[in-house]
Amino acid sequence: MKAAQLTVPSIIRDIMSRDCYRVKARTSILELAQGLTHHRLPGVPVVDDLDRLIGFISEQDILGKLLDSAYHCGQHAHVGDLMRNEVLSVSPSDSITDLAQRMNGQRPKVYPVVEQGRLLGLVTRRDVLSALLIMQSGC
């Protein structure tokens, strides 16, 4: 009986999460923080009503605002108030090893996967590490 062969991933499409957590600009920071902790993500893409990527927001972006709200019981801001509009993203056909090189160092830990402006999914540093391990096992 032959063992099933492991498919070695080579492009982002092979490893990305398709049904990924995302938020809208009108999402409250409190709701975002709950979503980030629930999904165990350091940051998420911000999309419009047509699922087009319009920004990115991370734990770091909201930490100070939540801390301030905790001290002063203030109103919570919305994602659109704090998100970054300049977003580093990847294409589903990009090479995993190219992305691994980009992620080496202080680059983001999460990249939105975008095609023609629309969000298709997410790829994390952990996804890339797992793929590299599979690639190494084929050597």
PDB file of C-alpha atoms in Angstrom:
ATOM      1  CA  MET A   1       0.000   0.000   0.000  1.00  0.00           C
ATOM      2  CA  LYS A   2       1.466   3.351  -1.046  1.00  0.00           C
ATOM      3  CA  ALA A   3       1.605   6.236   1.390  1.00  0.00           C
ATOM      4  CA  ALA A   4      -0.181   9.394   0.287  1.00  0.00           C
ATOM      5  CA  GLN A   5       2.271  11.869  -1.189  1.00  0.00           C
ATOM      6  CA  LEU A   6       2.499  15.243   0.488  1.00  0.00           C
ATOM      7  CA  THR A   7       1.928  18.143  -1.851  1.00  0.00           C
ATOM      8  CA  VAL A   8       4.702  20.685  -1.447  1.00  0.00           C
ATOM      9  CA  PRO A   9       3.308  24.227  -1.451  1.00  0.00           C
ATOM     10  CA  SER A  10       5.059  26.809  -3.614  1.00  0.00           C
ATOM     11  CA  ILE A  11       2.758  29.826  -3.947  1.00  0.00           C
ATOM     12  CA  ILE A  12       0.674  31.846  -1.515  1.00  0.00           C
ATOM     13  CA  ARG A  13      -2.600  30.383  -2.852  1.00  0.00           C
ATOM     14  CA  ASP A  14      -1.452  26.997  -1.508  1.00  0.00           C
ATOM     15  CA  ILE A  15      -1.213  28.199   2.097  1.00  0.00           C
ATOM     16  CA  MET A  16      -3.489  31.234   2.539  1.00  0.00           C
ATOM     17  CA  SER A  17      -6.560  31.237   4.758  1.00  0.00           C
ATOM     18  CA  ARG A  18      -9.515  31.928   2.507  1.00  0.00           C
ATOM     19  CA  ASP A  19     -12.225  32.465   5.103  1.00  0.00           C
ATOM     20  CA  CYS A  20     -10.320  35.057   7.080  1.00  0.00           C
ATOM     21  CA  TYR A  21     -11.341  37.510   9.752  1.00  0.00           C
ATOM     22  CA  ARG A  22     -11.730  41.052   8.396  1.00  0.00           C
ATOM     23  CA  VAL A  23     -13.347  44.246   9.600  1.00  0.00           C
ATOM     24  CA  LYS A  24     -14.988  47.340   8.168  1.00  0.00           C
ATOM     25  CA  ALA A  25     -13.914  50.922   8.923  1.00  0.00           C
ATOM     26  CA  ARG A  26     -17.069  51.398  11.026  1.00  0.00           C
ATOM     27  CA  THR A  27     -16.187  48.465  13.341  1.00  0.00           C
ATOM     28  CA  SER A  28     -15.569  49.595  16.924  1.00  0.00           C
ATOM     29  CA  ILE A  29     -12.094  49.191  18.379  1.00  0.00           C
ATOM     30  CA  LEU A  30     -13.571  47.115  21.205  1.00  0.00           C
ATOM     31  CA  GLU A  31     -15.169  44.687  18.724  1.00  0.00           C
ATOM     32  CA  LEU A  32     -11.889  44.535  16.785  1.00  0.00           C
ATOM     33  CA  ALA A  33      -9.902  43.737  19.947  1.00  0.00           C
ATOM     34  CA  GLN A  34     -12.317  40.914  20.763  1.00  0.00           C
ATOM     35  CA  GLY A  35     -11.982  39.560  17.214  1.00  0.00           C
ATOM     36  CA  LEU A  36      -8.180  39.748  17.254  1.00  0.00           C
ATOM     37  CA  THR A  37      -7.987  37.813  20.519  1.00  0.00           C
ATOM     38  CA  HIS A  38     -10.599  35.268  19.412  1.00  0.00           C
ATOM     39  CA  HIS A  39      -8.880  34.599  16.069  1.00  0.00           C
ATOM     40  CA  ARG A  40      -5.372  34.907  17.570  1.00  0.00           C
ATOM     41  CA  LEU A  41      -4.237  37.386  14.936  1.00  0.00           C
ATOM     42  CA  PRO A  42      -1.839  40.316  15.383  1.00  0.00           C
ATOM     43  CA  GLY A  43      -3.724  42.372  12.785  1.00  0.00           C
ATOM     44  CA  VAL A  44      -6.436  42.233  10.139  1.00  0.00           C
ATOM     45  CA  PRO A  45      -7.396  43.753   6.810  1.00  0.00           C
ATOM     46  CA  VAL A  46     -10.025  46.475   6.620  1.00  0.00           C
ATOM     47  CA  VAL A  47     -12.435  46.140   3.703  1.00  0.00           C
ATOM     48  CA  ASP A  48     -15.307  48.102   2.211  1.00  0.00           C
ATOM     49  CA  ASP A  49     -18.767  46.663   1.537  1.00  0.00           C
ATOM     50  CA  LEU A  50     -17.505  45.073  -1.712  1.00  0.00           C
ATOM     51  CA  ASP A  51     -14.611  43.326   0.082  1.00  0.00           C
ATOM     52  CA  ARG A  52     -12.012  45.660  -1.448  1.00  0.00           C
ATOM     53  CA  LEU A  53      -8.956  46.175   0.731  1.00  0.00           C
ATOM     54  CA  ILE A  54      -8.922  49.736   2.112  1.00  0.00           C
ATOM     55  CA  GLY A  55      -6.594  49.435   5.092  1.00  0.00           C
ATOM     56  CA  PHE A  56      -4.985  47.355   7.803  1.00  0.00           C
ATOM     57  CA  ILE A  57      -5.145  47.552  11.586  1.00  0.00           C
ATOM     58  CA  SER A  58      -3.059  45.751  14.185  1.00  0.00           C
ATOM     59  CA  GLU A  59      -2.988  45.127  17.917  1.00  0.00           C
ATOM     60  CA  GLN A  60      -0.255  47.733  18.159  1.00  0.00           C
ATOM     61  CA  ASP A  61      -2.462  50.315  16.419  1.00  0.00           C
ATOM     62  CA  ILE A  62      -5.227  49.971  19.024  1.00  0.00           C
ATOM     63  CA  LEU A  63      -3.344  49.192  22.220  1.00  0.00           C
ATOM     64  CA  GLY A  64      -2.884  52.817  23.294  1.00  0.00           C
ATOM     65  CA  LYS A  65      -6.497  53.710  22.497  1.00  0.00           C
ATOM     66  CA  LEU A  66      -7.817  50.802  24.564  1.00  0.00           C
ATOM     67  CA  LEU A  67      -5.486  51.674  27.417  1.00  0.00           C
ATOM     68  CA  ASP A  68      -6.710  55.273  27.351  1.00  0.00           C
ATOM     69  CA  SER A  69     -10.341  54.093  27.337  1.00  0.00           C
ATOM     70  CA  ALA A  70      -9.661  51.803  30.298  1.00  0.00           C
ATOM     71  CA  TYR A  71      -8.253  54.685  32.345  1.00  0.00           C
ATOM     72  CA  HIS A  72     -10.836  57.255  31.371  1.00  0.00           C
ATOM     73  CA  CYS A  73     -13.886  55.136  30.485  1.00  0.00           C
ATOM     74  CA  GLY A  74     -13.929  57.054  27.239  1.00  0.00           C
ATOM     75  CA  GLN A  75     -15.770  56.332  24.050  1.00  0.00           C
ATOM     76  CA  HIS A  76     -14.286  53.755  21.767  1.00  0.00           C
ATOM     77  CA  ALA A  77     -12.931  54.842  18.426  1.00  0.00           C
ATOM     78  CA  HIS A  78     -13.661  53.039  15.191  1.00  0.00           C
ATOM     79  CA  VAL A  79     -11.253  51.100  13.005  1.00  0.00           C
ATOM     80  CA  GLY A  80     -11.392  53.823  10.336  1.00  0.00           C
ATOM     81  CA  ASP A  81      -9.976  56.330  12.843  1.00  0.00           C
ATOM     82  CA  LEU A  82      -6.815  54.294  13.490  1.00  0.00           C
ATOM     83  CA  MET A  83      -6.226  52.036  10.477  1.00  0.00           C
ATOM     84  CA  ARG A  84      -3.255  52.360   8.157  1.00  0.00           C
ATOM     85  CA  ASN A  85      -4.210  53.138   4.564  1.00  0.00           C
ATOM     86  CA  GLU A  86      -0.867  52.021   3.114  1.00  0.00           C
ATOM     87  CA  VAL A  87      -1.056  48.230   3.176  1.00  0.00           C
ATOM     88  CA  LEU A  88       1.599  45.680   2.291  1.00  0.00           C
ATOM     89  CA  SER A  89      -0.193  42.857   0.511  1.00  0.00           C
ATOM     90  CA  VAL A  90       0.625  39.832  -1.640  1.00  0.00           C
ATOM     91  CA  SER A  91      -0.854  38.170  -4.684  1.00  0.00           C
ATOM     92  CA  PRO A  92      -2.075  34.563  -4.537  1.00  0.00           C
ATOM     93  CA  SER A  93       0.488  33.681  -7.219  1.00  0.00           C
ATOM     94  CA  ASP A  94       3.477  35.120  -5.284  1.00  0.00           C
ATOM     95  CA  SER A  95       6.198  32.703  -4.215  1.00  0.00           C
ATOM     96  CA  ILE A  96       6.227  31.503  -0.612  1.00  0.00           C
ATOM     97  CA  THR A  97      10.012  31.782  -0.449  1.00  0.00           C
ATOM     98  CA  ASP A  98       9.874  35.376  -1.739  1.00  0.00           C
ATOM     99  CA  LEU A  99       7.363  36.236   0.988  1.00  0.00           C
ATOM    100  CA  ALA A 100       9.527  34.492   3.597  1.00  0.00           C
ATOM    101  CA  GLN A 101      12.410  36.772   2.593  1.00  0.00           C
ATOM    102  CA  ARG A 102      10.132  39.834   2.859  1.00  0.00           C
ATOM    103  CA  MET A 103       8.904  38.721   6.295  1.00  0.00           C
ATOM    104  CA  ASN A 104      12.436  38.244   7.584  1.00  0.00           C
ATOM    105  CA  GLY A 105      13.057  41.061  10.039  1.00  0.00           C
ATOM    106  CA  GLN A 106      10.578  43.692  11.151  1.00  0.00           C
ATOM    107  CA  ARG A 107       8.046  43.215   8.349  1.00  0.00           C
ATOM    108  CA  PRO A 108       4.399  42.479   9.159  1.00  0.00           C
ATOM    109  CA  LYS A 109       3.427  39.085  10.516  1.00  0.00           C
ATOM    110  CA  VAL A 110       0.213  39.075   8.480  1.00  0.00           C
ATOM    111  CA  TYR A 111      -0.297  39.907   4.808  1.00  0.00           C
ATOM    112  CA  PRO A 112      -3.644  40.319   3.074  1.00  0.00           C
ATOM    113  CA  VAL A 113      -3.848  38.286  -0.130  1.00  0.00           C
ATOM    114  CA  VAL A 114      -5.328  40.526  -2.807  1.00  0.00           C
ATOM    115  CA  GLU A 115      -6.285  40.112  -6.434  1.00  0.00           C
ATOM    116  CA  GLN A 116      -7.656  43.042  -8.461  1.00  0.00           C
ATOM    117  CA  GLY A 117      -8.121  45.032  -5.253  1.00  0.00           C
ATOM    118  CA  ARG A 118     -10.343  42.425  -3.599  1.00  0.00           C
ATOM    119  CA  LEU A 119      -9.374  40.556  -0.461  1.00  0.00           C
ATOM    120  CA  LEU A 120      -9.060  36.814  -1.110  1.00  0.00           C
ATOM    121  CA  GLY A 121      -7.525  35.765   2.181  1.00  0.00           C
ATOM    122  CA  LEU A 122      -4.692  36.123   4.676  1.00  0.00           C
ATOM    123  CA  VAL A 123      -1.268  34.610   5.013  1.00  0.00           C
ATOM    124  CA  THR A 124       0.597  34.703   8.306  1.00  0.00           C
ATOM    125  CA  ARG A 125       4.201  34.197   9.281  1.00  0.00           C
ATOM    126  CA  ARG A 126       3.117  30.897  10.852  1.00  0.00           C
ATOM    127  CA  ASP A 127       1.634  29.763   7.496  1.00  0.00           C
ATOM    128  CA  VAL A 128       4.940  30.566   5.805  1.00  0.00           C
ATOM    129  CA  LEU A 129       6.959  28.742   8.490  1.00  0.00           C
ATOM    130  CA  SER A 130       4.754  25.655   8.119  1.00  0.00           C
ATOM    131  CA  ALA A 131       5.180  25.725   4.337  1.00  0.00           C
ATOM    132  CA  LEU A 132       8.970  26.041   4.669  1.00  0.00           C
ATOM    133  CA  LEU A 133       9.000  23.011   6.974  1.00  0.00           C
ATOM    134  CA  ILE A 134       7.108  20.983   4.368  1.00  0.00           C
ATOM    135  CA  MET A 135       9.524  22.175   1.698  1.00  0.00           C
ATOM    136  CA  GLN A 136      12.468  21.112   3.882  1.00  0.00           C
ATOM    137  CA  SER A 137      11.006  17.657   4.409  1.00  0.00           C
ATOM    138  CA  GLY A 138      11.111  17.136   0.642  1.00  0.00           C
ATOM    139  CA  CYS A 139      14.893  17.620   0.547  1.00  0.00           C
TER     140      CYS A 139
END
